[in-house]
Short mmCIF file of C-alpha atoms (C1' of nucleotides) in Angstrom, two decimals:
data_model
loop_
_atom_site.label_atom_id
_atom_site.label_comp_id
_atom_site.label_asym_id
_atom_site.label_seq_id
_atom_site.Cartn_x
_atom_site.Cartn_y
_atom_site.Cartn_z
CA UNK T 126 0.00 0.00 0.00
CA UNK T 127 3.07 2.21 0.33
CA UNK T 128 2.24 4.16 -3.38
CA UNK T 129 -1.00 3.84 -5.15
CA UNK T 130 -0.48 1.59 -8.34
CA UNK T 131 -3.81 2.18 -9.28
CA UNK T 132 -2.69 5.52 -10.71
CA UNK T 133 -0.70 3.42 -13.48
CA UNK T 134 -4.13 2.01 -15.08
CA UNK T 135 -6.26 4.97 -16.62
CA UNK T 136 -8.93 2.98 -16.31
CA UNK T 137 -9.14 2.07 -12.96
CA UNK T 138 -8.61 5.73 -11.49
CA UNK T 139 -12.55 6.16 -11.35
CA UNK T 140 -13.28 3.17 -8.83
CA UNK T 141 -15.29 3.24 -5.95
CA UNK T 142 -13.53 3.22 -2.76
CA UNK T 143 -15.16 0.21 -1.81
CA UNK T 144 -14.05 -1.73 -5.06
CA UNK T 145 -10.86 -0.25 -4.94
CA UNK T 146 -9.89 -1.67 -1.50
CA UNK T 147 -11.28 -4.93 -2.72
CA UNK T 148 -8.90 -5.09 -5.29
CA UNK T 149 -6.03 -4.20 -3.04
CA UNK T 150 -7.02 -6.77 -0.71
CA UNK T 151 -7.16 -9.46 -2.84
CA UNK T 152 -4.34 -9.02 -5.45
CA UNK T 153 -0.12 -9.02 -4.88
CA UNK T 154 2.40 -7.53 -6.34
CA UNK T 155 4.61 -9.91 -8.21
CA UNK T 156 8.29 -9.33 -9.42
CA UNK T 157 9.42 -12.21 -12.26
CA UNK T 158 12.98 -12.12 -13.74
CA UNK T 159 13.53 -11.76 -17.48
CA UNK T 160 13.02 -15.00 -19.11
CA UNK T 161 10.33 -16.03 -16.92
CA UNK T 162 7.38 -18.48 -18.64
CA UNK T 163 4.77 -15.75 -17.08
CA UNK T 164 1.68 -18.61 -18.88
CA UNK T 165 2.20 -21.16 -21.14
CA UNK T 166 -0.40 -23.50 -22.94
CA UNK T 167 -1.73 -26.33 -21.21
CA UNK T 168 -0.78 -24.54 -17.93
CA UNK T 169 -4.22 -22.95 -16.83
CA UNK T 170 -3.75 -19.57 -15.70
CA UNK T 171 -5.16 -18.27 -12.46
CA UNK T 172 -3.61 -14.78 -12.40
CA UNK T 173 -4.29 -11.67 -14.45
CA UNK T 174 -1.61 -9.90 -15.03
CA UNK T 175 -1.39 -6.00 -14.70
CA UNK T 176 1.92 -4.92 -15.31
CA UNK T 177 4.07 -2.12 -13.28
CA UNK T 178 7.25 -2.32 -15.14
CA UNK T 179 8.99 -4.41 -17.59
CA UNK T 180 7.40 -6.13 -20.83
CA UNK T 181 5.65 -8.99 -21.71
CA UNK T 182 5.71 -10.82 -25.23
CA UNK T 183 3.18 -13.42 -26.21
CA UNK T 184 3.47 -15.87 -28.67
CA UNK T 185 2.04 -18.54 -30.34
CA UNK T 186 4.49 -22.18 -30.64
CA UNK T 187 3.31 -23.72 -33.38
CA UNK T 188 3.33 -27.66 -34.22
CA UNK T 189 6.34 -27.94 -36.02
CA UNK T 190 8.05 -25.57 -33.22
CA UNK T 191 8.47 -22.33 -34.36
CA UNK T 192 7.06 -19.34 -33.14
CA UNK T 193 5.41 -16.38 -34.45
CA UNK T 194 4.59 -13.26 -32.18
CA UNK T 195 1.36 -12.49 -31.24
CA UNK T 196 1.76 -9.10 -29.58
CA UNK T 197 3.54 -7.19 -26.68
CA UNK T 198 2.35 -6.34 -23.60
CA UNK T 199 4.02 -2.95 -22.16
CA UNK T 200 3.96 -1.27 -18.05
CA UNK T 201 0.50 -0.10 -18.05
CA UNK T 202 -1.13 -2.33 -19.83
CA UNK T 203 -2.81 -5.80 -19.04
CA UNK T 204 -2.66 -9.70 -20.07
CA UNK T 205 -6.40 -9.32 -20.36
CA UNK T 206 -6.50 -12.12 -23.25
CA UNK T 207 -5.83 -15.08 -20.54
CA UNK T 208 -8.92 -14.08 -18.13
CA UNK T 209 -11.11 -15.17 -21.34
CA UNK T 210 -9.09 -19.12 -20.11
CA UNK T 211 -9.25 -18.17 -16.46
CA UNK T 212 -13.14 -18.05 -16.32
CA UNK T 213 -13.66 -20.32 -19.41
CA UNK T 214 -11.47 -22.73 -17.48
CA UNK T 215 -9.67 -23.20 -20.60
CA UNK T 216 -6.49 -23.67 -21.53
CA UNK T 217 -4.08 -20.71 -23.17
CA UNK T 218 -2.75 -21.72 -26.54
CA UNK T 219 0.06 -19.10 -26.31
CA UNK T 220 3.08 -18.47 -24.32
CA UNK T 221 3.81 -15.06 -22.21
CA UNK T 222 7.41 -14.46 -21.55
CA UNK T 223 8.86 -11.62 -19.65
CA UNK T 224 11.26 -9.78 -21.89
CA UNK T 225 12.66 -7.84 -19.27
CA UNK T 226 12.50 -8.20 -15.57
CA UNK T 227 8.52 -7.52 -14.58
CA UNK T 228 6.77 -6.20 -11.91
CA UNK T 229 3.12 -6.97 -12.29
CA UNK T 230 -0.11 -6.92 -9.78
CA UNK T 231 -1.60 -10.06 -9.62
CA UNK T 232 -4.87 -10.67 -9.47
CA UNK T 233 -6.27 -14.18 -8.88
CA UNK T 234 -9.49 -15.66 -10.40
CA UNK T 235 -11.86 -15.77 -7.63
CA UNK T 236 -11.05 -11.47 -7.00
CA UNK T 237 -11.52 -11.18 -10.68
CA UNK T 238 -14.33 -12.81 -10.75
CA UNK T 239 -15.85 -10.70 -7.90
CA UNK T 240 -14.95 -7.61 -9.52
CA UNK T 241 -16.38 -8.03 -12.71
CA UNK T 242 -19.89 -8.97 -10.88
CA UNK T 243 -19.43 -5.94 -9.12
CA UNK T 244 -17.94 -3.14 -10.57
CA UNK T 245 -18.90 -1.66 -13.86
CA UNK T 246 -15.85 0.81 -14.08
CA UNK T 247 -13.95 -2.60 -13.81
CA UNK T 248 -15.99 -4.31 -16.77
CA UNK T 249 -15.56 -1.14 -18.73
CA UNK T 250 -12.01 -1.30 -17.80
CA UNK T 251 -11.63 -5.13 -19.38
CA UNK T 252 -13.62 -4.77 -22.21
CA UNK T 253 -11.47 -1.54 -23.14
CA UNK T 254 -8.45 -3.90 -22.61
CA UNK T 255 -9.68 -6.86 -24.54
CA UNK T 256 -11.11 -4.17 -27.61
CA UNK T 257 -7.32 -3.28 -27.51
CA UNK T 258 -6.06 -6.64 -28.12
CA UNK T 259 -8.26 -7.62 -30.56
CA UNK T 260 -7.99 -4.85 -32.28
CA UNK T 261 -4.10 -5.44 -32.32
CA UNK T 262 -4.68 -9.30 -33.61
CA UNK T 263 -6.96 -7.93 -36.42
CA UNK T 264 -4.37 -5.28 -37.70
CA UNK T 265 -1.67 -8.29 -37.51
CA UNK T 266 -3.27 -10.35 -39.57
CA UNK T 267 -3.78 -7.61 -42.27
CA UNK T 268 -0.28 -6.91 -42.05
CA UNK T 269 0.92 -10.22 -42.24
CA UNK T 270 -0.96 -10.49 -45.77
CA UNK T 271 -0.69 -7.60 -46.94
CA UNK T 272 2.19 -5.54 -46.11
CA UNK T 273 5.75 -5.73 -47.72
CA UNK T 274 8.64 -7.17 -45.46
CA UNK T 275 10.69 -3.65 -45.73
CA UNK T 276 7.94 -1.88 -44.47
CA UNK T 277 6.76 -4.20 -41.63
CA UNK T 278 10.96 -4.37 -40.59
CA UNK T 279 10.95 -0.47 -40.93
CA UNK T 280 8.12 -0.13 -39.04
CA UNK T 281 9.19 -2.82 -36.30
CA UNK T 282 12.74 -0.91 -36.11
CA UNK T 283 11.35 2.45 -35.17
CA UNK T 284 9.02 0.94 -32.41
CA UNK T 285 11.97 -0.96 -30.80
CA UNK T 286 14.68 1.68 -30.65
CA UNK T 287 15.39 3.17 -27.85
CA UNK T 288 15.69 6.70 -27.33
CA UNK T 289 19.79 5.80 -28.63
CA UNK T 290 18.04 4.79 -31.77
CA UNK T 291 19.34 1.49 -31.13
CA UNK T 292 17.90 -2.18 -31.17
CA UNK T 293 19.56 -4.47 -29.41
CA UNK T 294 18.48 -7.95 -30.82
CA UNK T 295 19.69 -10.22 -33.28
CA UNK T 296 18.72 -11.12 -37.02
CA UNK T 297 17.28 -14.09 -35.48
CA UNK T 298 14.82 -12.09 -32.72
CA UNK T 299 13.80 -10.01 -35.75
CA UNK T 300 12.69 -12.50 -38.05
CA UNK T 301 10.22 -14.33 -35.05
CA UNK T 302 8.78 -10.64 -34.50
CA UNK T 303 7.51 -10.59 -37.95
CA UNK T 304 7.14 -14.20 -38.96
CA UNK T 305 9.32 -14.42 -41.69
CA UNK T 306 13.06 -15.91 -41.78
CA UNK T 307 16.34 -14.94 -40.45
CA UNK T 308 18.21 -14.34 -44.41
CA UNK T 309 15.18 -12.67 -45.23
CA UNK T 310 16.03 -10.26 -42.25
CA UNK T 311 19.35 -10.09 -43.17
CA UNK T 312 18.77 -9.27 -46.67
CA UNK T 313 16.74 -6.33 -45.97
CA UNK T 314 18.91 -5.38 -43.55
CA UNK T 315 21.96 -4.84 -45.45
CA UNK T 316 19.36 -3.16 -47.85
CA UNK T 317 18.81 -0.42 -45.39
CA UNK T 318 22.22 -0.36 -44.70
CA UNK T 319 22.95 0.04 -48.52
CA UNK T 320 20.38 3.43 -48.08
CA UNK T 321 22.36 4.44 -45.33
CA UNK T 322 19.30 4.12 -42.98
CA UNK T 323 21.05 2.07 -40.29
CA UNK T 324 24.46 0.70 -38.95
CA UNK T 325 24.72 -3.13 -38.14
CA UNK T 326 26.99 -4.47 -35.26
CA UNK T 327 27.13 -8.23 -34.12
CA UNK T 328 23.21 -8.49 -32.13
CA UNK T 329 22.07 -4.36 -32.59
CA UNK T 330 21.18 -2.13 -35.23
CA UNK T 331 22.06 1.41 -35.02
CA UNK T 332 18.81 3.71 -36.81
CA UNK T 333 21.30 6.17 -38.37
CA UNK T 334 18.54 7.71 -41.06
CA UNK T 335 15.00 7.18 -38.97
CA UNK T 336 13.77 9.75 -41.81
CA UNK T 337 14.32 7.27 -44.69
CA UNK T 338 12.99 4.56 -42.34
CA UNK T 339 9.73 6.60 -41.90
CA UNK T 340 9.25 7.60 -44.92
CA UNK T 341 9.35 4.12 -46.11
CA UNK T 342 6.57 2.94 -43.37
CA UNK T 343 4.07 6.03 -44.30
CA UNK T 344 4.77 5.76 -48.05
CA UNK T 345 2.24 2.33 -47.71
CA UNK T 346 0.26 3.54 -45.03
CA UNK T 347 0.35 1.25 -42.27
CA UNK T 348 -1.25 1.03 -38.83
CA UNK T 349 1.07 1.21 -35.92
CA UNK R 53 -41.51 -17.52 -26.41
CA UNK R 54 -42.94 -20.47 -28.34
CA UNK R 55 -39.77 -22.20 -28.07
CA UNK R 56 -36.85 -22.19 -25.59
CA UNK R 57 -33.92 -20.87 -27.97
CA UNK R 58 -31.63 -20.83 -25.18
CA UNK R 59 -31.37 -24.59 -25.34
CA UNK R 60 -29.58 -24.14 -28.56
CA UNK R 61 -26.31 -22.66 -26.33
CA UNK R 62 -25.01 -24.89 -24.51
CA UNK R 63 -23.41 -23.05 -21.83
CA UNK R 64 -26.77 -20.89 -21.13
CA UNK R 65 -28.81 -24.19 -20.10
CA UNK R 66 -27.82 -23.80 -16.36
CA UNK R 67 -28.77 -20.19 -16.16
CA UNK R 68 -31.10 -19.60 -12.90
CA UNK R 69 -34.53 -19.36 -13.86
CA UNK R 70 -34.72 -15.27 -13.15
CA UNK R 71 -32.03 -14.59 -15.25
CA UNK R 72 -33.45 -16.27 -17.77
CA UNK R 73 -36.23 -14.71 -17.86
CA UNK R 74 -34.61 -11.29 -17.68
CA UNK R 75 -32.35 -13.04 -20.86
CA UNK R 76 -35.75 -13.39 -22.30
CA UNK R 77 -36.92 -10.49 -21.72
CA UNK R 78 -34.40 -7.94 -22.23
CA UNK R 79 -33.94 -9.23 -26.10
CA UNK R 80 -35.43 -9.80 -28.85
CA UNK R 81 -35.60 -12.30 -32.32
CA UNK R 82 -34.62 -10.97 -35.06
CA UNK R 83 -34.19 -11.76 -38.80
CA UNK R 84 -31.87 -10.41 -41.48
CA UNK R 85 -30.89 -11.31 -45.11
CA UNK R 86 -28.21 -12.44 -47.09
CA UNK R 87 -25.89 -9.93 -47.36
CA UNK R 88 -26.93 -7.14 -44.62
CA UNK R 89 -24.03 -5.82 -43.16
CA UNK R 90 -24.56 -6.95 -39.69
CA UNK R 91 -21.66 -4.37 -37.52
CA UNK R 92 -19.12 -2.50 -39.27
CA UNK R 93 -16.04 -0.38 -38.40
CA UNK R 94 -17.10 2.90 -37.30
CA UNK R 95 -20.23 2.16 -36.26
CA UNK R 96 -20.68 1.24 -32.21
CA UNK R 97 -22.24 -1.95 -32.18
CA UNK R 98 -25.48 -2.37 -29.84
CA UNK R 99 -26.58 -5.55 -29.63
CA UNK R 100 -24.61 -9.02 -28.83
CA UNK R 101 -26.12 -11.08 -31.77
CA UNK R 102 -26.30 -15.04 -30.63
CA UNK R 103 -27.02 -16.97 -34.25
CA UNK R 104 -29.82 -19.28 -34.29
CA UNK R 105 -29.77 -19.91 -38.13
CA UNK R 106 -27.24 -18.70 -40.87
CA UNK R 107 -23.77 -17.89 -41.06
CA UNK R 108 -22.01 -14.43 -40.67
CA UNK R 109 -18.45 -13.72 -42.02
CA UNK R 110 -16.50 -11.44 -40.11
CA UNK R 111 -13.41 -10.00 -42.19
CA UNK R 112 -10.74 -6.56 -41.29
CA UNK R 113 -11.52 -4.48 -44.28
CA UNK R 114 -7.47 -2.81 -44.72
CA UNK R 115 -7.23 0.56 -46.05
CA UNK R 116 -5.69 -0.97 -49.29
CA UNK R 117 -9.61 -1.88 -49.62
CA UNK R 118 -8.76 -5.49 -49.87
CA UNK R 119 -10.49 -7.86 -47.20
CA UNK R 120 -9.06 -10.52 -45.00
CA UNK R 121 -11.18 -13.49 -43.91
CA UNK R 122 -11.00 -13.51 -39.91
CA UNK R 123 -13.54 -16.49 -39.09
CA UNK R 124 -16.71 -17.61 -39.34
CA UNK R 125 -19.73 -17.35 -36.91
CA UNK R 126 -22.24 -20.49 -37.03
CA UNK R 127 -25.63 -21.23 -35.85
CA UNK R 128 -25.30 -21.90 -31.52
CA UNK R 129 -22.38 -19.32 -31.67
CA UNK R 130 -22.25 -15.48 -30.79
CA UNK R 131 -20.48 -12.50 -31.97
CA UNK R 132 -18.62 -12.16 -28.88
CA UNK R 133 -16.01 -9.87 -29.67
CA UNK R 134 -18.11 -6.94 -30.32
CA UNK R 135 -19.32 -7.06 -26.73
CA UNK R 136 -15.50 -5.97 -26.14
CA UNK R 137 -16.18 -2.73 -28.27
CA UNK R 138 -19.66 -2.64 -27.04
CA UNK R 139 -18.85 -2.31 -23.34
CA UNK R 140 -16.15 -0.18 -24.07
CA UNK R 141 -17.24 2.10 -26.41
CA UNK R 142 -15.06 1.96 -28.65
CA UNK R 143 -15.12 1.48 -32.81
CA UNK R 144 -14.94 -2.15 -33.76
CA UNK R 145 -12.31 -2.47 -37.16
CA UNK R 146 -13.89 -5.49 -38.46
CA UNK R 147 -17.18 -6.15 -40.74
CA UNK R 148 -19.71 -8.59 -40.05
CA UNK R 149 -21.98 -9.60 -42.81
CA UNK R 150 -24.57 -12.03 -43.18
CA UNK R 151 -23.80 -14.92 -45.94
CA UNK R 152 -27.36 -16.28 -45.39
CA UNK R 153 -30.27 -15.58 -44.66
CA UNK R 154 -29.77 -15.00 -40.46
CA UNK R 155 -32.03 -15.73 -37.51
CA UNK R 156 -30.92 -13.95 -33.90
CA UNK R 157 -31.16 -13.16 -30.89
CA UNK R 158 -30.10 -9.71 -30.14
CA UNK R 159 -28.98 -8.60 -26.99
CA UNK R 160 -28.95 -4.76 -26.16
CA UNK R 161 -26.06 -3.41 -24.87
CA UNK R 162 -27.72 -2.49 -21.17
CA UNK R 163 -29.20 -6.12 -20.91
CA UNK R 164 -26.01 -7.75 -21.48
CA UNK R 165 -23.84 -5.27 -18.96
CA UNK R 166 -26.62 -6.58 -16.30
CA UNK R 167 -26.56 -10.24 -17.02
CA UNK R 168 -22.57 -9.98 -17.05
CA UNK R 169 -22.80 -8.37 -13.93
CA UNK R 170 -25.76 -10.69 -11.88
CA UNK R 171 -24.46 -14.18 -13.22
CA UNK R 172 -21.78 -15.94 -12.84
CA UNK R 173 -22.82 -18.68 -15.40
CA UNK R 174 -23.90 -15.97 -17.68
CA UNK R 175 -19.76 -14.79 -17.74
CA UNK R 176 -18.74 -18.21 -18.05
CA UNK R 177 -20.56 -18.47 -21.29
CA UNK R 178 -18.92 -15.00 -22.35
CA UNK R 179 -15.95 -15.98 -21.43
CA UNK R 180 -15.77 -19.58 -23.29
CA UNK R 181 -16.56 -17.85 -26.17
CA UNK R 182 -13.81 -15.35 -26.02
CA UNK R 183 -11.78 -18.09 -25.30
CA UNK R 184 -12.69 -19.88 -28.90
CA UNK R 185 -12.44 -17.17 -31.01
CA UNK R 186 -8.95 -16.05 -29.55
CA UNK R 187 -7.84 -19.24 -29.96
CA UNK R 188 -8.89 -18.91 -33.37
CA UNK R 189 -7.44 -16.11 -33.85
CA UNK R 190 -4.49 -17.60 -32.88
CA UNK R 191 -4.40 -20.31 -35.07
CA UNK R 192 -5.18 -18.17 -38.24
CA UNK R 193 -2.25 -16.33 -37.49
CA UNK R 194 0.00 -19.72 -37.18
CA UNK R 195 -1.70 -21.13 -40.69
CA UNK R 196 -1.15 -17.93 -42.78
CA UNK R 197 2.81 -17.64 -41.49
CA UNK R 198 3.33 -21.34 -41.71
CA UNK R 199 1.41 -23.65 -43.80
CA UNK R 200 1.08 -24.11 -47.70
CA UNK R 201 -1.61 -22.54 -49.42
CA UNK R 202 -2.16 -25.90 -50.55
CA UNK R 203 -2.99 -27.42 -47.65
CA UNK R 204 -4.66 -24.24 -46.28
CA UNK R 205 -7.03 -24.55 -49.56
CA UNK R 206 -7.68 -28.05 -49.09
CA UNK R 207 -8.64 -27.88 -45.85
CA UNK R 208 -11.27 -25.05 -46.73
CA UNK R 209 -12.80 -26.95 -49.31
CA UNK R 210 -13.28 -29.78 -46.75
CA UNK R 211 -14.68 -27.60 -44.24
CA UNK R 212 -16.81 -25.41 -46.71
CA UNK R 213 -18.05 -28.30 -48.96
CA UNK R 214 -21.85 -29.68 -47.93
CA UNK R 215 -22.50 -33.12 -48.00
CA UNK R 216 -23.00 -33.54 -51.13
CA UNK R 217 -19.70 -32.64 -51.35
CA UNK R 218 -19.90 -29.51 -53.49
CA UNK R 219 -18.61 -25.95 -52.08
CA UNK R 220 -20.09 -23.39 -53.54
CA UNK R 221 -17.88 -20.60 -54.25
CA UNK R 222 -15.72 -18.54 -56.88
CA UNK R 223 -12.42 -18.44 -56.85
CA UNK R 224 -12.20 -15.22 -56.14
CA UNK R 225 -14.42 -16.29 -52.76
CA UNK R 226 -12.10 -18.70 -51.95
CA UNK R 227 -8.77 -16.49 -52.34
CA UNK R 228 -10.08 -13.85 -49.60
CA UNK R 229 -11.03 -16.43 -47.43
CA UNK R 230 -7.62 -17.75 -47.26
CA UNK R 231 -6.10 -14.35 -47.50
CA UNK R 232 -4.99 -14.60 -51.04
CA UNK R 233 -4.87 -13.63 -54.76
CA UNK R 234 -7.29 -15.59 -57.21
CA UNK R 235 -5.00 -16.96 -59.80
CA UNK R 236 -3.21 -18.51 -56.71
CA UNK R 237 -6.82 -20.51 -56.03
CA UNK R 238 -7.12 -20.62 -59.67
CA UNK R 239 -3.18 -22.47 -59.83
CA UNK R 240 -4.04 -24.55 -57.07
CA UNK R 241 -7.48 -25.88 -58.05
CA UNK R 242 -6.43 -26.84 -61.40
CA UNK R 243 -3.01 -29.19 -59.37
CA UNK R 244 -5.92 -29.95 -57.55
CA UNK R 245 -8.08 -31.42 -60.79
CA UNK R 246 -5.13 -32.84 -62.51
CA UNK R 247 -4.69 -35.59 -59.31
CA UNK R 248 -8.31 -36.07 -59.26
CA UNK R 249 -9.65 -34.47 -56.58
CA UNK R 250 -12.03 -31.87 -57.73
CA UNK R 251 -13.95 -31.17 -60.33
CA UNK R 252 -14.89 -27.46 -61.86
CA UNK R 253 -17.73 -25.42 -62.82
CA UNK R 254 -18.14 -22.01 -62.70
CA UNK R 255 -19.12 -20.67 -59.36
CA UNK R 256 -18.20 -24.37 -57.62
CA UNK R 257 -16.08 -27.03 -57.11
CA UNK R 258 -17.05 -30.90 -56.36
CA UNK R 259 -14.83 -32.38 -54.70
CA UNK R 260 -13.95 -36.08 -55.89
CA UNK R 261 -11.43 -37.44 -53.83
CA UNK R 262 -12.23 -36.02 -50.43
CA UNK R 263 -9.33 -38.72 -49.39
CA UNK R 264 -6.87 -37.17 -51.57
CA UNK R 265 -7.56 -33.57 -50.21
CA UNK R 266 -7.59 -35.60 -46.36
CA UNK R 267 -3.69 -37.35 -46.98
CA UNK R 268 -2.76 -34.07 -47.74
CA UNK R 269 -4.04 -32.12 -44.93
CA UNK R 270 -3.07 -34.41 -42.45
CA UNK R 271 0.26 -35.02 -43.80
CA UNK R 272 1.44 -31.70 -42.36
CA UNK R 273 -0.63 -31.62 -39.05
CA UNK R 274 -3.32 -28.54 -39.88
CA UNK R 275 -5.47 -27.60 -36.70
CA UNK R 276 -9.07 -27.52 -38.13
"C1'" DT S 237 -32.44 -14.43 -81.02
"C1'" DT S 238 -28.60 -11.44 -81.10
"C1'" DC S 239 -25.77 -8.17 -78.98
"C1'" DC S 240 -23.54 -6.37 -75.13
"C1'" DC S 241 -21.67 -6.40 -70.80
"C1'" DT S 242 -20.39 -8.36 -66.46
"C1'" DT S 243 -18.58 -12.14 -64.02
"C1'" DT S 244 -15.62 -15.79 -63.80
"C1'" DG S 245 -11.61 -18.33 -64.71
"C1'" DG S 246 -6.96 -19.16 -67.20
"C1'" DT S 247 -2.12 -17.87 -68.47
"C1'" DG S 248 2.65 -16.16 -68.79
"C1'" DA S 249 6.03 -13.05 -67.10
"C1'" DC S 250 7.83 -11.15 -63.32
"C1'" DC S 251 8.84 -10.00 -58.41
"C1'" DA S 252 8.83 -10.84 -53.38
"C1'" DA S 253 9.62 -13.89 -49.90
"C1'" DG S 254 10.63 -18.44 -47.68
"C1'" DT S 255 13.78 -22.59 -47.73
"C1'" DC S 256 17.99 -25.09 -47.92
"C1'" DA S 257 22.67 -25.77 -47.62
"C1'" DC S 258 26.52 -23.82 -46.75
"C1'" DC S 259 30.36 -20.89 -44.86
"C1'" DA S 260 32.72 -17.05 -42.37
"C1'" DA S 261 33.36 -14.09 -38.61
"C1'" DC S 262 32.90 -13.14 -33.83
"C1'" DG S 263 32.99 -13.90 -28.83
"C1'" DC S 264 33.76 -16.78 -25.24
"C1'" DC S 265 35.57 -20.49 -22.79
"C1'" DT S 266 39.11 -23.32 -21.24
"C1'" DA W 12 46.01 -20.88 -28.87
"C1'" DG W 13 42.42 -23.97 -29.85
"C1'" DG W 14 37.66 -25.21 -29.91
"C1'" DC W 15 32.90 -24.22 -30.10
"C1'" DG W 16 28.42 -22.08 -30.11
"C1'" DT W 17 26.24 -17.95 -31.89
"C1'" DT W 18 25.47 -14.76 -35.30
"C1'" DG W 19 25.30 -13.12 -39.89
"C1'" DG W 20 26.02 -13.60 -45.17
"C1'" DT W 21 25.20 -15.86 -49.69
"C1'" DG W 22 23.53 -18.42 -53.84
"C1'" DA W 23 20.22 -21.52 -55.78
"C1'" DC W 24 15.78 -22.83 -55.74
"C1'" DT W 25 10.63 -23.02 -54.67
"C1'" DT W 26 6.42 -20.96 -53.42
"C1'" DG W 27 3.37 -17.41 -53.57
"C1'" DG W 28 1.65 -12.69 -55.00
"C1'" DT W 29 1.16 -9.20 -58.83
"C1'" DC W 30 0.22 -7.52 -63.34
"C1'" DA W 31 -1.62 -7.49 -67.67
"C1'" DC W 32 -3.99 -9.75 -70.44
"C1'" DC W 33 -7.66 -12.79 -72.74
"C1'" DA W 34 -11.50 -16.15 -73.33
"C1'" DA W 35 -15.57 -18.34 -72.07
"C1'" DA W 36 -20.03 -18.31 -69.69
"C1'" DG W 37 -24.16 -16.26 -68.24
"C1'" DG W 38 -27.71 -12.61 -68.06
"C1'" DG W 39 -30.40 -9.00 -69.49
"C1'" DA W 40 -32.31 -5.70 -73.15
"C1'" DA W 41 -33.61 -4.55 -77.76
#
DNA sequence: TTCCCTTTGGTGACCAAGTCACCAACGCCT
DNA sequence: AGGCGTTGGTGACTTGGTCACCAAAGGGAA
């Protein structure tokens, strides 16, 4: 109780006092070190996830064992898909990993539960959450048909680099972001580099031209 | 109330007899033809639609103006993401349109907030069918990043043919539901026809040798 | 019926992207 | 220094998507 994480949510700001203690009372805060399997499928999850700090990336493991990401889920923002398997008593077909280390409240079924009987600032809050997400898969797919590999990488880039306008992750990371195959990341990649857009080193990329980058992305307007 | 539609959902069979009735009361039946635009982006959706007859097709419209297939909504199933949007306000991206002639119940917005909020079996049901259609979701995104069109197309026709084993559909159908240019379908059909499997006529294929179009499926593990 | 027009399907050339089989360079460990 | 796992680069090939056509089938309207 020392600070109010409540504040970090948007959403939740407007609940009643009475709610809002409930919450408190029956959610923990959780710390999980990078790496960390935060759900995984056939593992039922019991906790939704609100996280403080850190990131979250969900993916789906396919049959033949590769992976394509789903989406990311950032400080602020929720794991809101899994409650859908947490009251459908279901099981998760994607994994959650913590990319970073993650602080997160934790909020077990039975409070969930409680609070979406109860509160309709909380419902409103979940809904808005799940909209998000869905919203998110939608625009995926589209841009998993539709859009060119230079523009989803360009696009990708610019979202990942810090404020350094670095990314620090290999050819390898890249290519399971966007579903596609390390030489075809590398390929573009040394295009870009040919444009004098970025710098390579072994497991970053250095943005040296963001403009050409952007310009690339908006030229075939896409979403994020 | 001639007949009990809720027996059609499964998970609404245990409801308590007063929220039933409130169910019951609090919506309506409702009919709509083939081809009425059932929700659409930019226009709030106000009524959870739970199919008694028909089929709707719910596809993200991109700003390219091309469409991508997202799933399918059968009779005994609901349109359970745009609750999400409904509840929160907020602008669904995808289109829902009728492909038959469709027979609903509809379920305003304020009736469904209640029932969400008084039962617990009531969420459950919500919840499950989150649960499918993210899963769904899911697996779409695996399929169009990993498997063959070939096997992709085959397993459509499977799904899509009736039993007399005819699907009904141009090719040009058939390439947005799998995300897809025609001549690809076009390509495909005609491999397709040349082992004996189908057979063509404008606006539908009969499929010959559902065994053929089974081995091939199978052979690289597809999900539905 | 004939003509016209739209819808549907077919084709070849070309480009983008995924796959396969390698190899080279780097960093790290002992 | 030697050995090894990780990372990135490359060429050849296949699959799939795009473009620009054309031809055949069906459906009115005169």
């Amino acid at each position: 109780m020392e600070e109010p994480w409540i504040k970090t949510f948007k959403g939740l700001g407007s609940l009643p006092d009475d709610v809002r203690a409930e919450l408190e009372a029956g959610s923990q805060i959780v710390s999980v070190p990078a790496g960390t399997q935060v759900f995984a499928p056939g593992q039922s999850a019991d906790n939704l996830l609100l996280l403080l700090e850190g990131t979250v990336r969900v993916q789906q493991r396919s049959e033949t064992g590769r992976e394509v990401f789903l989406y990311r889920v950032h400080a602020g923002e929720s794991c809101v898909l899994t409650t859908a398997c947490m009251l459908a008593f279901e099981d998760y077909s994607a994994d959650g990993i913590a990319e970073t280390n993650v602080t997160a409240v934790a909020i077990p079924r039975k409070t969930f539960d409680d609070l979406v009987a109860k509160s309709s600032v909380f419902r409103e809050f979940v809904f808005t959450a799940y909209s998000r997400r869905i919203t998110d898969l939608f625009t995926l797919v589209d841009d998993i048909v539709f859009q060119r590999m230079d523009v989803r990488l360009a696009a990708r880039l610019l979202e990942l680099a810090g404020a350094d306008d670095v990314v620090r992750a290999t050819h390898a990371v890249l290519a399971t972001e966007l579903g596609t195959a390390r030489e075809v990341i590398s390929r573009t990649l040394s295009e870009f580099h040919r444009r004098g857009w970025v710098e390579q080193a072994r497991g970053e990329v250095r943005l040296t031209g963001r403009g050409g980058l952007e310009r690339l992305v908006k030229s075939s307007g896409v979403h994020a």
